[in-house]
Coordinates of C-alpha atoms in Angstrom, one line a residue:
Chain F
M65 CA -29.1 -41.5 -128.6
K66 CA -28.7 -37.8 -127.4
A67 CA -25.0 -36.6 -127.9
L68 CA -22.8 -36.2 -124.6
D69 CA -21.8 -32.5 -123.3
C70 CA -18.5 -32.2 -121.5
H71 CA -19.7 -32.4 -118.2
R72 CA -21.7 -35.7 -118.8
A73 CA -18.6 -37.1 -120.5
E74 CA -16.4 -36.4 -117.6
E75 CA -18.4 -38.2 -115.2
L76 CA -18.9 -41.3 -117.7
I77 CA -14.8 -41.3 -117.9
I78 CA -14.7 -41.7 -114.2
V79 CA -17.5 -44.3 -114.2
G80 CA -15.7 -46.0 -117.2
L81 CA -12.3 -46.4 -115.5
D82 CA -14.0 -47.5 -111.8
E83 CA -16.8 -49.8 -112.5
G84 CA -16.9 -50.0 -116.4
L85 CA -19.7 -49.0 -118.7
D86 CA -22.1 -50.6 -120.7
E87 CA -21.7 -51.0 -124.5
G88 CA -24.3 -48.3 -125.5
R89 CA -22.5 -45.7 -123.0
A90 CA -19.2 -46.5 -123.8
T91 CA -19.9 -46.1 -127.4
L92 CA -21.4 -42.6 -126.6
L93 CA -18.5 -41.7 -124.8
Q94 CA -16.0 -42.8 -127.1
E95 CA -17.8 -40.6 -130.0
H96 CA -17.6 -37.4 -127.7
I97 CA -13.9 -38.0 -127.1
D98 CA -13.3 -38.9 -130.4
R99 CA -14.4 -35.2 -131.3
C100 CA -13.5 -33.5 -127.9
P101 CA -9.9 -33.0 -127.3
S102 CA -10.2 -31.6 -124.0
C103 CA -12.2 -34.4 -122.8
R104 CA -9.7 -36.6 -124.2
L105 CA -7.0 -35.1 -122.3
Y106 CA -9.3 -35.2 -119.2
S107 CA -9.6 -39.2 -119.8
E108 CA -5.7 -39.5 -120.1
E109 CA -5.2 -37.9 -117.1
M110 CA -7.7 -39.1 -115.0
R111 CA -6.7 -42.6 -116.2
R112 CA -2.7 -41.8 -114.9
V113 CA -4.2 -40.3 -111.6
L114 CA -6.1 -43.6 -110.8
G115 CA -3.6 -45.8 -112.2
L116 CA -0.9 -43.9 -110.0
V117 CA -3.0 -44.1 -106.8
A118 CA -3.5 -48.1 -107.7
S119 CA 0.5 -48.7 -108.2
D120 CA 1.3 -46.8 -104.6
L121 CA 1.1 -49.6 -102.7
P122 CA 3.1 -50.7 -99.6
A123 CA 4.8 -54.1 -99.7
D124 CA 4.1 -57.0 -97.3
P125 CA 6.1 -56.4 -94.4
G126 CA 7.2 -60.0 -94.2
E127 CA 6.4 -63.3 -92.2
G128 CA 8.5 -61.6 -89.0
Y129 CA 6.3 -58.7 -89.0
W130 CA 3.3 -60.9 -88.9
T131 CA 4.8 -63.5 -86.5
R132 CA 5.5 -60.9 -84.1
Y133 CA 2.2 -59.4 -84.6
Q134 CA 0.4 -62.6 -83.8
V135 CA 2.3 -62.9 -80.4
S136 CA 2.2 -59.8 -79.3
L137 CA -1.6 -59.7 -79.9
E138 CA -2.2 -62.9 -78.0
A139 CA -0.2 -61.3 -75.2
K140 CA -2.4 -58.3 -75.1
L141 CA -5.6 -60.6 -75.5
L142 CA -4.4 -62.8 -72.3
E143 CA -3.8 -59.6 -70.5
K144 CA -7.6 -58.2 -71.3
E145 CA -8.8 -61.6 -70.5
V146 CA -7.4 -61.5 -66.9
A147 CA -8.1 -58.0 -66.5
R148 CA -11.5 -59.1 -67.0
G149 CA -11.4 -61.7 -64.3
W150 CA -11.6 -65.5 -64.2
W151 CA -15.3 -66.3 -63.7
G152 CA -16.6 -62.8 -64.4
I153 CA -15.2 -61.9 -60.9
P154 CA -14.3 -58.4 -61.3
W155 CA -10.7 -58.5 -59.8
K156 CA -9.9 -54.9 -60.5
A157 CA -12.8 -53.6 -58.5
L158 CA -12.0 -55.9 -55.8
G159 CA -8.4 -55.0 -55.6
A160 CA -9.6 -51.6 -55.4
A161 CA -11.9 -52.3 -52.5
A162 CA -9.1 -54.1 -51.0
T163 CA -6.4 -51.4 -51.3
A164 CA -9.4 -48.8 -49.7
A165 CA -9.8 -51.1 -46.8
V166 CA -6.0 -51.3 -46.3
V167 CA -5.7 -47.6 -46.4
L168 CA -8.5 -46.8 -43.8
L169 CA -7.4 -49.8 -41.6
A170 CA -3.9 -47.6 -41.8
V171 CA -5.4 -44.4 -41.0
Y172 CA -7.8 -45.1 -38.1
G173 CA -5.8 -48.4 -36.6
G174 CA -2.1 -47.0 -37.4
I175 CA -1.5 -43.4 -37.6
F176 CA -4.0 -42.4 -34.9
H177 CA -2.5 -45.0 -32.5
V178 CA 0.8 -43.7 -33.2
G179 CA -0.4 -40.1 -32.8
K180 CA -1.6 -41.3 -29.2
Q181 CA 1.7 -42.4 -28.3
Q182 CA 3.6 -39.3 -29.3
N183 CA 1.4 -37.3 -26.7
V184 CA 2.5 -39.4 -24.1
D185 CA 4.9 -37.7 -21.5
V186 CA 8.3 -39.3 -22.0
N187 CA 9.1 -38.6 -18.5
T188 CA 6.1 -40.7 -17.4
Q189 CA 6.9 -43.6 -19.4
L190 CA 10.3 -44.0 -17.6
I191 CA 8.6 -44.6 -14.5
V192 CA 7.8 -48.8 -14.0
L193 CA 5.4 -50.2 -11.4
N194 CA 7.8 -51.5 -9.0
D195 CA 9.6 -48.1 -8.8
L196 CA 6.1 -46.7 -7.8
S197 CA 5.3 -49.2 -5.0
Q198 CA 9.0 -48.1 -3.6
V199 CA 8.1 -44.6 -3.8
L200 CA 5.0 -44.9 -2.4
G201 CA 5.6 -47.4 0.5
P202 CA 4.3 -50.8 1.7
G203 CA 0.4 -51.6 1.0
D204 CA -1.6 -52.5 4.1
D205 CA -0.8 -56.3 3.4
E206 CA 3.1 -55.8 3.1
E207 CA 5.0 -56.5 6.3
T208 CA 8.5 -55.2 5.1
P209 CA 8.2 -51.6 3.7
S210 CA 10.1 -51.5 0.5
L211 CA 12.1 -48.2 1.7
S212 CA 13.2 -47.4 5.2
L213 CA 14.1 -44.1 6.7
R214 CA 17.7 -45.1 6.6
D215 CA 17.5 -44.9 2.6
W216 CA 14.9 -41.9 2.7
T217 CA 15.9 -39.4 5.2
T218 CA 14.0 -36.4 3.8
S219 CA 11.4 -35.6 1.6
A220 CA 13.6 -33.3 -0.7
M221 CA 15.5 -36.6 -1.3
I222 CA 12.3 -38.5 -2.4
S223 CA 11.2 -35.7 -4.3
Q224 CA 14.6 -35.8 -5.9
Q225 CA 14.4 -39.7 -6.4
V226 CA 11.0 -39.5 -8.1
A227 CA 11.3 -36.5 -10.1
G228 CA 15.0 -36.1 -10.9
Y229 CA 14.5 -37.3 -14.1
A230 CA 11.9 -34.3 -14.5
N231 CA 14.1 -31.5 -13.4
G232 CA 13.0 -31.8 -10.0
T233 CA 9.7 -31.1 -10.4
P234 CA 7.0 -34.1 -10.1
S235 CA 4.5 -34.0 -12.5
W236 CA 1.7 -36.4 -11.9
F237 CA 1.4 -37.5 -8.3
E238 CA 1.6 -36.2 -4.9
V239 CA 5.1 -35.9 -3.2
E240 CA 3.6 -34.7 -0.1
E241 CA 1.8 -38.3 0.7
E242 CA 5.4 -40.0 0.5
S243 CA 6.9 -37.0 2.6
D244 CA 4.2 -37.8 5.3
Y245 CA 4.9 -41.6 5.0
L246 CA 8.6 -41.4 5.7
L247 CA 7.7 -38.5 8.7
L248 CA 5.9 -41.3 10.5
Chain M
M1450 CA -17.6 -72.0 -89.8
N1451 CA -18.5 -68.5 -91.0
D1452 CA -18.1 -65.3 -89.2
E1453 CA -21.5 -65.3 -87.8
D1454 CA -21.0 -68.9 -86.4
L1455 CA -17.9 -67.7 -84.7
V1456 CA -19.1 -65.0 -83.2
K1457 CA -21.8 -67.0 -81.5
E1458 CA -19.3 -69.5 -80.6
F1459 CA -17.2 -67.0 -78.7
R1460 CA -20.2 -65.5 -77.0
K1461 CA -20.7 -69.0 -75.8
G1462 CA -17.5 -68.7 -74.4
N1463 CA -15.3 -70.3 -77.1
R1464 CA -12.3 -68.3 -76.8
N1465 CA -10.7 -70.1 -79.8
A1466 CA -13.6 -68.8 -81.9
F1467 CA -12.2 -65.2 -81.5
T1468 CA -8.5 -66.7 -82.7
E1469 CA -10.2 -67.9 -85.8
L1470 CA -11.5 -64.4 -86.5
V1471 CA -8.2 -63.0 -85.9
N1472 CA -6.5 -65.6 -88.2
R1473 CA -9.0 -64.4 -90.8
Y1474 CA -8.6 -60.8 -90.5
S1475 CA -5.5 -59.5 -89.1
R1476 CA -3.6 -59.7 -92.3
P1477 CA -6.3 -58.0 -94.5
L1478 CA -7.2 -55.6 -91.9
T1479 CA -3.6 -54.4 -91.0
M1480 CA -2.6 -54.3 -95.0
T1481 CA -5.8 -51.8 -95.1
I1482 CA -4.5 -49.8 -92.5
L1483 CA -1.2 -49.7 -93.6
R1484 CA -1.8 -48.7 -97.0
I1485 CA -3.7 -45.4 -95.3
V1486 CA -1.2 -44.7 -92.6
R1487 CA 1.9 -45.5 -94.5
D1488 CA 4.0 -47.0 -91.4
A1489 CA 4.1 -50.9 -90.6
E1490 CA 4.6 -50.3 -87.0
D1491 CA 1.6 -47.9 -86.7
A1492 CA -0.6 -50.0 -88.6
K1493 CA 0.3 -53.2 -86.2
D1494 CA -0.7 -50.9 -83.0
I1495 CA -3.7 -49.9 -84.7
S1496 CA -4.9 -53.6 -86.2
Q1497 CA -4.3 -54.7 -82.7
A1498 CA -6.2 -52.2 -81.1
V1499 CA -9.1 -52.8 -83.3
F1500 CA -8.9 -56.6 -82.2
L1501 CA -8.5 -56.1 -78.3
K1502 CA -11.7 -53.4 -78.9
A1503 CA -13.6 -55.9 -80.9
F1504 CA -12.8 -58.6 -78.2
E1505 CA -14.5 -56.4 -75.6
G1506 CA -17.3 -55.3 -77.5
L1507 CA -18.1 -58.4 -79.4
S1508 CA -20.5 -59.6 -76.7
G1509 CA -22.7 -56.3 -77.3
F1510 CA -22.4 -56.5 -81.3
M1511 CA -26.1 -56.5 -82.5
M1512 CA -24.9 -58.3 -85.7
A1513 CA -26.9 -55.7 -88.0
S1514 CA -24.1 -55.7 -90.1
S1515 CA -21.3 -58.5 -91.1
F1516 CA -18.9 -58.8 -88.5
K1517 CA -16.5 -57.9 -91.3
T1518 CA -17.9 -54.6 -91.8
W1519 CA -18.2 -54.0 -87.9
L1520 CA -14.5 -54.7 -87.4
Y1521 CA -13.5 -52.5 -90.5
R1522 CA -15.7 -49.7 -89.1
I1523 CA -14.0 -50.0 -85.6
A1524 CA -10.4 -49.6 -87.7
M1525 CA -11.6 -46.8 -89.8
N1526 CA -12.7 -45.1 -86.5
S1527 CA -9.3 -45.6 -85.3
V1528 CA -7.3 -44.8 -88.3
K1529 CA -9.2 -41.7 -88.6
D1530 CA -8.0 -40.6 -84.7
H1531 CA -4.5 -41.8 -85.4
L1532 CA -4.3 -39.6 -88.3
R1533 CA -5.9 -36.5 -86.4
K1534 CA -3.5 -37.2 -83.5
R1535 CA -0.4 -37.4 -85.9
K1536 CA -1.6 -34.4 -88.0
W1537 CA -0.9 -36.0 -91.1
T1538 CA 0.1 -33.6 -93.8
V1539 CA 2.5 -35.7 -96.2
M1540 CA 2.5 -39.4 -96.9
G1541 CA 5.6 -40.7 -95.9
P1542 CA 7.8 -42.9 -98.2
F1543 CA 7.5 -46.3 -98.3
P1544 CA 10.5 -48.3 -96.7
E1545 CA 10.0 -50.9 -99.4
D1546 CA 10.4 -48.8 -102.1
R1547 CA 12.9 -49.7 -104.8
P1548 CA 13.6 -47.8 -108.1
D1549 CA 12.4 -50.2 -111.0
P1550 CA 15.5 -51.0 -112.7
A1551 CA 14.0 -51.9 -115.9
K1552 CA 13.2 -47.9 -116.4
S1553 CA 16.0 -45.4 -117.4
P1554 CA 17.3 -42.8 -115.0
I1555 CA 15.0 -39.9 -116.2
E1556 CA 12.0 -42.1 -116.2
R1557 CA 12.8 -43.5 -112.2
M1558 CA 13.3 -39.5 -111.2
E1559 CA 9.9 -39.1 -113.1
A1560 CA 8.0 -41.8 -111.2
A1561 CA 9.3 -40.9 -107.9
S1562 CA 8.4 -36.9 -108.5
D1563 CA 4.8 -38.4 -109.8
L1564 CA 4.5 -40.3 -106.7
K1565 CA 5.7 -37.9 -104.4
Q1566 CA 3.4 -35.6 -106.0
L1567 CA 0.6 -37.9 -105.6
R1568 CA 1.1 -38.7 -102.0
A1569 CA 1.2 -35.0 -101.3
A1570 CA -2.2 -34.8 -103.3
V1571 CA -4.0 -37.4 -101.5
A1572 CA -3.0 -36.1 -98.1
R1573 CA -4.6 -33.0 -99.1
L1574 CA -7.9 -34.6 -99.4
P1575 CA -10.6 -34.2 -96.9
E1576 CA -10.5 -37.1 -95.0
K1577 CA -13.6 -38.7 -96.0
Q1578 CA -12.8 -38.4 -99.7
R1579 CA -9.3 -40.0 -99.2
L1580 CA -10.5 -42.9 -97.2
T1581 CA -13.3 -43.5 -99.6
L1582 CA -10.7 -43.3 -102.4
Q1583 CA -8.3 -45.7 -100.6
L1584 CA -11.1 -48.4 -99.5
R1585 CA -12.2 -48.1 -103.1
I1586 CA -9.0 -48.5 -104.9
Y1587 CA -7.1 -50.7 -102.5
E1588 CA -10.0 -52.8 -101.1
E1589 CA -12.0 -52.8 -104.0
M1590 CA -15.2 -52.4 -102.0
D1591 CA -18.5 -51.3 -103.2
Y1592 CA -19.9 -48.2 -102.1
R1593 CA -22.7 -49.6 -100.2
E1594 CA -19.9 -51.5 -98.2
I1595 CA -17.8 -48.1 -98.0
A1596 CA -20.8 -46.4 -96.5
R1597 CA -21.4 -48.9 -94.1
V1598 CA -17.6 -48.7 -92.9
L1599 CA -17.4 -45.0 -93.1
G1600 CA -20.8 -44.1 -92.4
G1601 CA -23.4 -42.1 -95.0
T1602 CA -25.0 -43.6 -98.1
A1603 CA -24.0 -45.5 -101.0
G1604 CA -24.5 -42.3 -103.0
A1605 CA -22.4 -40.3 -100.8
A1606 CA -19.7 -42.6 -101.1
R1607 CA -19.7 -42.5 -105.1
A1608 CA -19.8 -38.7 -105.0
N1609 CA -17.0 -38.7 -102.4
F1610 CA -14.8 -41.1 -104.5
F1611 CA -15.7 -38.9 -107.8
Q1612 CA -14.8 -35.4 -106.2
A1613 CA -11.8 -37.1 -105.1
T1614 CA -10.6 -38.3 -108.1
K1615 CA -11.2 -34.7 -109.8
T1616 CA -9.4 -33.0 -107.2
L1617 CA -6.6 -35.3 -107.2
R1618 CA -6.4 -34.6 -111.2
E1619 CA -6.8 -30.5 -110.4
H1620 CA -4.0 -31.1 -107.7
L1621 CA -1.6 -32.9 -109.9
G1622 CA -1.9 -31.0 -112.9
R1623 CA -1.0 -27.7 -110.7
D1624 CA 1.7 -29.6 -109.3
H1625 CA 2.8 -30.5 -112.9
E1626 CA 2.1 -26.8 -114.0
S1627 CA 4.2 -25.4 -110.9
A1628 CA 7.2 -28.1 -111.4

């Protein structure tokens, strides 16, 4: 059999330490190492390096570690199952859709309504319906007027009563009509 | 029941089948990860994340490889991500490391020094060489299995192992010379 060169010997040294060599190649390598100090040193160093790597093993972390591992993994798996949804129902998607619906309702039903209320004249809101009937006088079907001349003597007074809360200026109905009624 | 049967059972809706797979592989997988990342809490987090990914992906697993190979492939990808995020440079010491009382103080110092140099040298290896070396030595995987887990061919895995050992020898020799 042909003698080994150093390059081939180095390869066989690693193969021998890693997987083992058949008898023929092992003999060939040994013959080379016996007469080659450089490859002998290489073989010793490589044996030491691989031995060191193999010995550098972490210890088992212990039973407490494995118990904690199992418990927390099981909890995470359960969480995953719940997120996935029972009976294949995509709860996450449904939840997102429900949230979107609530937001839309809030925007179109709530906020706009609030906005409208804010635009109403506060002064106008103060006038309630029976106050209006008193001011406008009796209707055709009413026998007794709700106001008498004794109570309201001048149109200026009426204007003051109706719009007194609004700096003396009526804002949304004609005061002249009431004045006419009182003058009759 | 073998792994393949358990996978089929899980696909039918038997949740206990997955628990059995976890029972089979959680320890060896976590120990494999621990040997590489060198931190028990990180190893736990990575290993659990691997099982969660497996739980989600098992229905789409084509069974082109064994469940174990598939699981270890997910694990090695997660380990690579972890090491890249951590910008791993030097392997940390094991908290379990204890000096061997049978050795003399000088021998202990030499051993500690060797280990420190070894870890620094392993950390300097290219990612694929390092993982190949660790799977080969610690997990005793053959090169075909390593190729399935890390990607590539068995020949490439063997070449990576050879190169890793040569590089380690060179680094350790240089460290010894400079020490």
